[in-house]
XYZ file of C-alpha atoms in Angstrom:
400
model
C 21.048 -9.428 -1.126
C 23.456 -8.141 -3.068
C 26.386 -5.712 -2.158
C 26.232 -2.899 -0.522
C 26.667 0.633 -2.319
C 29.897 1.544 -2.335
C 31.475 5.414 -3.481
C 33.967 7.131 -5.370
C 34.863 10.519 -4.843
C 36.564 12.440 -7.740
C 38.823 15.406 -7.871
C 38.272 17.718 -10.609
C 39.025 16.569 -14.156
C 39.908 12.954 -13.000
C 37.942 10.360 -15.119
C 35.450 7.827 -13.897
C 35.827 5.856 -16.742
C 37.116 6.286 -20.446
C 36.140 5.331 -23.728
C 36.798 1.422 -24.497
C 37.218 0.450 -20.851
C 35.130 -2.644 -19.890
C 32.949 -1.932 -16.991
C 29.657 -3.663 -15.532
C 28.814 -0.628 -13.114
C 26.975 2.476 -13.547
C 27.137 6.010 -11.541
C 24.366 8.115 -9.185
C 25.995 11.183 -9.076
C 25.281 12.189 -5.248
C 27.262 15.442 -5.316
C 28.917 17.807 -7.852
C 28.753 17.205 -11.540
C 30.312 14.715 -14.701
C 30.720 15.681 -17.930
C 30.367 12.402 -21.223
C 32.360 13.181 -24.081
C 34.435 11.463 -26.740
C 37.428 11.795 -28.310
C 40.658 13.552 -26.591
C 41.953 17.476 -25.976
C 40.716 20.031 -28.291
C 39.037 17.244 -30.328
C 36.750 16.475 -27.349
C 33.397 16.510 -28.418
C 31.047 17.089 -25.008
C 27.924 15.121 -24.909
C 25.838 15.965 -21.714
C 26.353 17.200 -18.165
C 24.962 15.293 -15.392
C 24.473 16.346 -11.816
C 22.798 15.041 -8.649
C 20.228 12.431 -8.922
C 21.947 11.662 -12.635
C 22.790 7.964 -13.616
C 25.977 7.837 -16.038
C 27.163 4.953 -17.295
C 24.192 2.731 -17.342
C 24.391 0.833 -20.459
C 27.008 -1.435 -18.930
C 23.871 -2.579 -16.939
C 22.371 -4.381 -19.561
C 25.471 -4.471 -22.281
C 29.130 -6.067 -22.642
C 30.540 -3.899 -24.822
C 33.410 -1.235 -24.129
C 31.979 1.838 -22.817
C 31.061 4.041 -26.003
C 32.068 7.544 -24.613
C 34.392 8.666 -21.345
C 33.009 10.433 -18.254
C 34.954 13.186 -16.049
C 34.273 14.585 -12.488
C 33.394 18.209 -12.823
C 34.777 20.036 -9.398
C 35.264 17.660 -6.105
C 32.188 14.774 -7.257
C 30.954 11.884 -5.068
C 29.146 9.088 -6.671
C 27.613 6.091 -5.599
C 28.130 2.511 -7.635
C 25.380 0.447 -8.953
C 26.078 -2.910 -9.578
C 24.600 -5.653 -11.715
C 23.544 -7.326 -8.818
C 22.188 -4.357 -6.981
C 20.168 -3.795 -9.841
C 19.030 -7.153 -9.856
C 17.880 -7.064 -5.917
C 16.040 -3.844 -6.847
C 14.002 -5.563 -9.493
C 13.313 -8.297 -7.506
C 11.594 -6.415 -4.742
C 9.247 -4.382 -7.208
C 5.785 -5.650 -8.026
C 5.593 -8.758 -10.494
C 4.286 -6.865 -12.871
C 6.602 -3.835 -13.335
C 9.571 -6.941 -13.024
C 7.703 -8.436 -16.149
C 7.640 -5.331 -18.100
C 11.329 -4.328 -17.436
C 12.610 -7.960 -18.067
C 10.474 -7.726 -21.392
C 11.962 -4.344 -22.553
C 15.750 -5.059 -21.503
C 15.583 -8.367 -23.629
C 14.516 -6.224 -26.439
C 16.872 -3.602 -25.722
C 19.452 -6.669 -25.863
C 18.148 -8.088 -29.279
C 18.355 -4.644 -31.059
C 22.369 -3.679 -29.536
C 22.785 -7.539 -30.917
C 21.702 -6.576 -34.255
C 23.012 -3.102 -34.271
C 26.394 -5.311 -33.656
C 26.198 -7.995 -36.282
C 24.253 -5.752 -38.685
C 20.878 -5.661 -39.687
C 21.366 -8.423 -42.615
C 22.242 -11.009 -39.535
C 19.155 -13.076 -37.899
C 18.209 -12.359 -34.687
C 19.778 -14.634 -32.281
C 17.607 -17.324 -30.710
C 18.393 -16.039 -27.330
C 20.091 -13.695 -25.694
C 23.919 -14.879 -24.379
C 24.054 -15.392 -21.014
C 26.744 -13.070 -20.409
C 24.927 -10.433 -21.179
C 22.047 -10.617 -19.024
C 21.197 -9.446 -15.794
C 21.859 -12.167 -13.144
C 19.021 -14.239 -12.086
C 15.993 -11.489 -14.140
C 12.845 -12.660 -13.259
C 10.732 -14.004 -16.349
C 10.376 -17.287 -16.016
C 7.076 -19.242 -16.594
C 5.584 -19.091 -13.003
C 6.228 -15.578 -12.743
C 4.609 -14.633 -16.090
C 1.625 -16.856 -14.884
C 1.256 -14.992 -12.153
C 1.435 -11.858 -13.212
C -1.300 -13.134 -15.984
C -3.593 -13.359 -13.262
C -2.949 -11.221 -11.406
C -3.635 -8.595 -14.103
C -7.080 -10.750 -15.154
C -8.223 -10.106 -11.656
C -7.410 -6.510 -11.918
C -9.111 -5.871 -14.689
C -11.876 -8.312 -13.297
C -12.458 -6.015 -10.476
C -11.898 -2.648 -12.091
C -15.041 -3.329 -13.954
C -16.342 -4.809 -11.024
C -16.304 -1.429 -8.927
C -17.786 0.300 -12.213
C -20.548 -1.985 -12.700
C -21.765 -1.869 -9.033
C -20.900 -5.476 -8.899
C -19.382 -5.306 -5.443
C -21.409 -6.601 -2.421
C -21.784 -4.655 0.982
C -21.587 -6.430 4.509
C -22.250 -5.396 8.037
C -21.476 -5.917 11.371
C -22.991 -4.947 14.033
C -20.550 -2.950 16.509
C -22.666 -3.341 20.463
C -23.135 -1.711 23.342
C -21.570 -4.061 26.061
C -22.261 -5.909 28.463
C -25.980 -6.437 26.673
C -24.966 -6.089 23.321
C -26.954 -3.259 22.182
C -26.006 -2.331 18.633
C -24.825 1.183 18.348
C -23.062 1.031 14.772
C -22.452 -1.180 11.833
C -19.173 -2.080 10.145
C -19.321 -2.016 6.301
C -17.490 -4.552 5.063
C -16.798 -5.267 1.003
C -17.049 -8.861 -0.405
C -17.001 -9.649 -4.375
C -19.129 -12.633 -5.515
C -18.645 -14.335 -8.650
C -21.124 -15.825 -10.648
C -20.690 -19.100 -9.642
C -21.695 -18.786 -6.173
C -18.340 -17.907 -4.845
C -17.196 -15.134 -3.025
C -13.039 -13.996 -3.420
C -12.025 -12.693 0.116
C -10.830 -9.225 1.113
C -7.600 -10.735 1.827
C -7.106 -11.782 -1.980
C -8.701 -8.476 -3.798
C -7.695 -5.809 -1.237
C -4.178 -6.222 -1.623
C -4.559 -6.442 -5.569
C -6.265 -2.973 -5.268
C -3.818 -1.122 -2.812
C -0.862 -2.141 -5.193
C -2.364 0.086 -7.925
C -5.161 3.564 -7.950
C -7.305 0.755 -8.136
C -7.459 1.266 -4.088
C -8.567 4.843 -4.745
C -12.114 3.548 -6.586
C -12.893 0.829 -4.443
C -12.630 3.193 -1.382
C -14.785 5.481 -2.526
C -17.321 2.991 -3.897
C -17.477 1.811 -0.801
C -17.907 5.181 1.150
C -20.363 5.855 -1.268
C -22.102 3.088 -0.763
C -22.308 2.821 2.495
C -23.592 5.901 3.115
C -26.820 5.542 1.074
C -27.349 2.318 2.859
C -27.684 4.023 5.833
C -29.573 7.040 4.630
C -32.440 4.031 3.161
C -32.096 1.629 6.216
C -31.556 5.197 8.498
C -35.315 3.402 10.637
C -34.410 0.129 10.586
C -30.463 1.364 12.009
C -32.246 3.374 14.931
C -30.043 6.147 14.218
C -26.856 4.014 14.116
C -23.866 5.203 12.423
C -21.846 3.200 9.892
C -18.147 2.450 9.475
C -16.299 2.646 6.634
C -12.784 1.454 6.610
C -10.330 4.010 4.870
C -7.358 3.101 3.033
C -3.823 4.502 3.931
C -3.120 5.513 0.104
C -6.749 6.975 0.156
C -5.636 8.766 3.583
C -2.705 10.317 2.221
C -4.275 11.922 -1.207
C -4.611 15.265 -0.935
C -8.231 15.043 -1.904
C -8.894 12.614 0.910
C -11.417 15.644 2.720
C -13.138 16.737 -0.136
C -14.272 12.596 -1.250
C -15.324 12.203 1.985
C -17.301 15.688 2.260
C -18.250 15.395 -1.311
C -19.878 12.164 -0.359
C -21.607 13.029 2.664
C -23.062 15.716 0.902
C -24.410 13.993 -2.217
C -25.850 10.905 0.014
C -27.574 13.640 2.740
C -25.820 11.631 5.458
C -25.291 13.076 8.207
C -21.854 13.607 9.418
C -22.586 12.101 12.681
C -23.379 8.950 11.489
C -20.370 8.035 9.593
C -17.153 6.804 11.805
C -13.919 6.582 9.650
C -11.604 3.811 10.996
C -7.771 4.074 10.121
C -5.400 1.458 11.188
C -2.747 2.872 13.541
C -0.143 2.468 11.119
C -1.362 4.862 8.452
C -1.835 7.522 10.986
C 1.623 7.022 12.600
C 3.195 6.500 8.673
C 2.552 10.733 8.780
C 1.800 12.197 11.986
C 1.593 15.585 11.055
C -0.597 14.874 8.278
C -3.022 12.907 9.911
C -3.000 15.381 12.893
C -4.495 18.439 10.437
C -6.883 16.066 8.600
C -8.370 14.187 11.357
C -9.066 18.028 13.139
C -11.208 18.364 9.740
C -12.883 15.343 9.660
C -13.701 15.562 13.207
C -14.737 19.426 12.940
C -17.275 18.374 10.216
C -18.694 15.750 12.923
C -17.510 13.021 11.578
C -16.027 9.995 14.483
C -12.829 8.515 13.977
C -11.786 5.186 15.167
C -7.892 3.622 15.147
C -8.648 0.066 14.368
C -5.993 -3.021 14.762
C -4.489 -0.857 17.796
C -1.886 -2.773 19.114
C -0.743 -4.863 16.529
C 1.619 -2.185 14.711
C 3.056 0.805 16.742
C 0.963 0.383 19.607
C 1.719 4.066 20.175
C -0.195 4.702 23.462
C 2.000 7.902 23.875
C 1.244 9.622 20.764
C -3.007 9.355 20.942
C -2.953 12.987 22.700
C -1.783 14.093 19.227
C -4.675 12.859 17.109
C -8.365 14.179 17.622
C -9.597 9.828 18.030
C -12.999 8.694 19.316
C -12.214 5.387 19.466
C -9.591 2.716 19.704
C -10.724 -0.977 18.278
C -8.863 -3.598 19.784
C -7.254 -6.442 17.551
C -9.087 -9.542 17.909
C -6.126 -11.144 19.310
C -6.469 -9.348 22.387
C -10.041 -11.401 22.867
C -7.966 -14.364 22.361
C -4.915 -13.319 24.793
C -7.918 -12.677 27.396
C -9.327 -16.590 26.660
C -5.941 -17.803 27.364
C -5.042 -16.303 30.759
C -4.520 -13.223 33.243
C -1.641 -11.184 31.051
C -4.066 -10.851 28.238
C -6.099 -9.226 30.517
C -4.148 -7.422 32.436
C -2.887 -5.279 28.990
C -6.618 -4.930 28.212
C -7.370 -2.966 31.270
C -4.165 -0.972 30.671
C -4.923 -0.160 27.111
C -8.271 0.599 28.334
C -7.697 2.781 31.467
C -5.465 5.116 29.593
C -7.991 5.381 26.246
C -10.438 6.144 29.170
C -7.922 9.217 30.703
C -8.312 10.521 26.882
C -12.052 9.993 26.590
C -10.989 7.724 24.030
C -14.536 4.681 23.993
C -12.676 0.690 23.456
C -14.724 -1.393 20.528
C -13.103 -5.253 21.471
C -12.996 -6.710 17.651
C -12.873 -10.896 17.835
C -15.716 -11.697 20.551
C -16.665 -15.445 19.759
C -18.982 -15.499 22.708
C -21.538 -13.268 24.895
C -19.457 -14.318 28.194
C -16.643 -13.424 26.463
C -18.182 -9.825 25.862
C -19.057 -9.364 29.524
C -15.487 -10.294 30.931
C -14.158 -7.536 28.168
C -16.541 -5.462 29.612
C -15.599 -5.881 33.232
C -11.993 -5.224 31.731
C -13.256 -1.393 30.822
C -13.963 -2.753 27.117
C -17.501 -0.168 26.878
C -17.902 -1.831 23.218
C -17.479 -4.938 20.927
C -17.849 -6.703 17.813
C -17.509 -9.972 16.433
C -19.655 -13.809 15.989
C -21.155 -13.335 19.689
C -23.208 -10.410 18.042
C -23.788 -10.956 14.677
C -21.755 -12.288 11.212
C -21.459 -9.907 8.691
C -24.514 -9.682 6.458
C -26.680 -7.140 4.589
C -28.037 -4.316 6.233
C -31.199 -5.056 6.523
C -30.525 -8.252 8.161
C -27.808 -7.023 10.516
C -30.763 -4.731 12.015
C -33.163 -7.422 12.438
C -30.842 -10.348 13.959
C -29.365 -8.098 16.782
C -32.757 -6.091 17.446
């Protein structure tokens, strides 16, 4: 990491830097005001005033050269330093994309105050000096590579999503100790034409750093919806679940795609359980306390899944209007490995019972397996012991 932030204050009128010095910092002005100018006294010619939230100064960032105007403190100012190499920590913990793209414009912002220097009859230079460049800027081969593919699978799956060229999975969720299904999970692969399938775990992420996460949510609400409504027999009435981003969660328009959907599909609300992982309901609690009452009033079950591998915030469940908590599958595997693991099951699941909260046990490899989870006040499960994920259709059929 580099250095910590450090401060100036500034009385009125006292400079934070003057024309010609040699600096390699730049200002956020946190309080008061600055004023650039150039020259001196009554030939001062004022360029700008900056307040709060204002950078000054910034050019020495990315340049060497003596600082081209001076900058005053306007009343008592405070303002915070930014360094070369706090710039450079910044950059490095930003997507690899938006590190590409900067890297490429400052090296072209370098190249043009090189020629502005020399003059436009000089050739360019055949790289930029290393004194002027930002310590350690990303951009080197591997980096660009990745960032190449990255944005191929992007685009790959953008069209994807808009060419209905997504596949839908389901899981049964059963009724324990006998395994009775009661729901389905929907679950989102993407095959490729070669056979393959690319995992959740590699295109998910992808999505959520971009919108991108926005259309393959509701693609995926919308399609699992009209699964149900045609396979509505075959389901016995079963609900589905559809997993719901936290940047989908948080967009003010959450309600109305979910509503909007329901309604175009002729689901019915009480077949549809949202599941949210505990840490995008706990990420804004008041939030998700008014739009959980509203999916909930419109019939609609709501289920916190992962519980217990984030916040694990048994005390703040009275605050959200929950019908179910879904217990990581490592809690199956605590409970294969000895007495503690089950010991926090029954907890977890004698105070979700004191809220009326029903426990789904994710991760059951085994019907014996179910029926100790049961025993442990787990009413509900999911996993291998009941079914793989697979179409609709078939998930009916192999657990009926």
């Amino acid at each position: 990491m580099g250095q910590p932030a450090q401060q100036r204050t500034l009385e009125d009128g006292e400079l934070v830097f003057a024309e010609g010095d040699v600096g390699d910092v730049a200002y956020l002005v946190d309080q008061g005001a600055v004023e650039v100018f150039t020259g001196q006294d009554d030939a001062r010619t004022v360029f700008a005033t900056l307040g709060p939230g204002e950078i000054v100064g910034e050019m020495a960032l990315i340049d060497t050269r003596p600082r081209s105007a001076s900058v005053r403190a306007i009343g008592l100012t405070r303002l915070t330093v930014i360094s070369r190499e706090g710039l450079n920590d910044r950059l490095e913990s930003v997507d690899a994309m938006v590190q590409l793209v900067l890297h490429s414009m400052l090296g072209r912002f370098r190249l043009a105050m090189h020629r502005v220097r020399e003059g436009e009859q000089e050739p360019a230079p055949p790289r930029v000096p290393e004194s002027e460049a930002l310590p350690l800027m990303p951009g080197d081969a591997a980096l660009r590579h990745g960032v190449l593919q990255q944005s191929r699978m992007e685009a790959r799956l953008r069209e994807a999503i808009r060419t209905d060229g997504l596949q839908m999975l389901y899981q049964p969720i059963v009724q324990l100790p006998l395994g009775k299904p009661v729901g389905y999970e929907a679950l989102v692969r993407w095959p490729q034409e070669d056979g393959s399938v690319i995992s959740p775990a590699d295109f998910i992420p992808l999505a959520e750093q971009t919108s991108l996460i926005l259309e393959l949510d509701a693609w995926v609400l919308r399609r699992a919806c009209e699964q149900a409504v045609t396979h509505a027999a075959a389901m016995r009435r079963g609900y589905v679940s559809v997993n719901l981003s936290g940047r989908q969660f948080a967009q003010p328009s959450a309600y109305e795609l979910v509503a909007g959907t329901l309604q175009a599909t002729g689901l019915p609300p009480e077949r549809l359980q949202l599941e949210l992982t505990e840490g995008v309901v706990m990420s804004d609690p008041d939030h998700a306390a008014r739009l959980l009452d509203r999916f909930r009033a419109l019939g609609i079950a709501i289920a916190l899944d992962d519980f217990g591998t984030g916040y694990s915030s048994l005390a703040y469940l009275h605050l959200f209007s929950a019908d179910v908590l879904k217990l990581d599958l490592s809690f199956a595997r605590e409970v294969r490995r000895g007495p503690s693991g089950a010991r926090i099951v029954r907890a977890i699941s004698a105070m979700a019972d004191e809220l009326g909260l029903r426990v789904v046990a994710e991760g059951i490899e085994a019907e014996a397996e179910g029926r100790q989870l049961y025993k442990l006040g787990c009413g509900w499960g999911q996993g291998w012991a009941y079914g793989r994920p697979t179409t609709l259709p078939e998930a009916t059929v192999v657990v009926s």
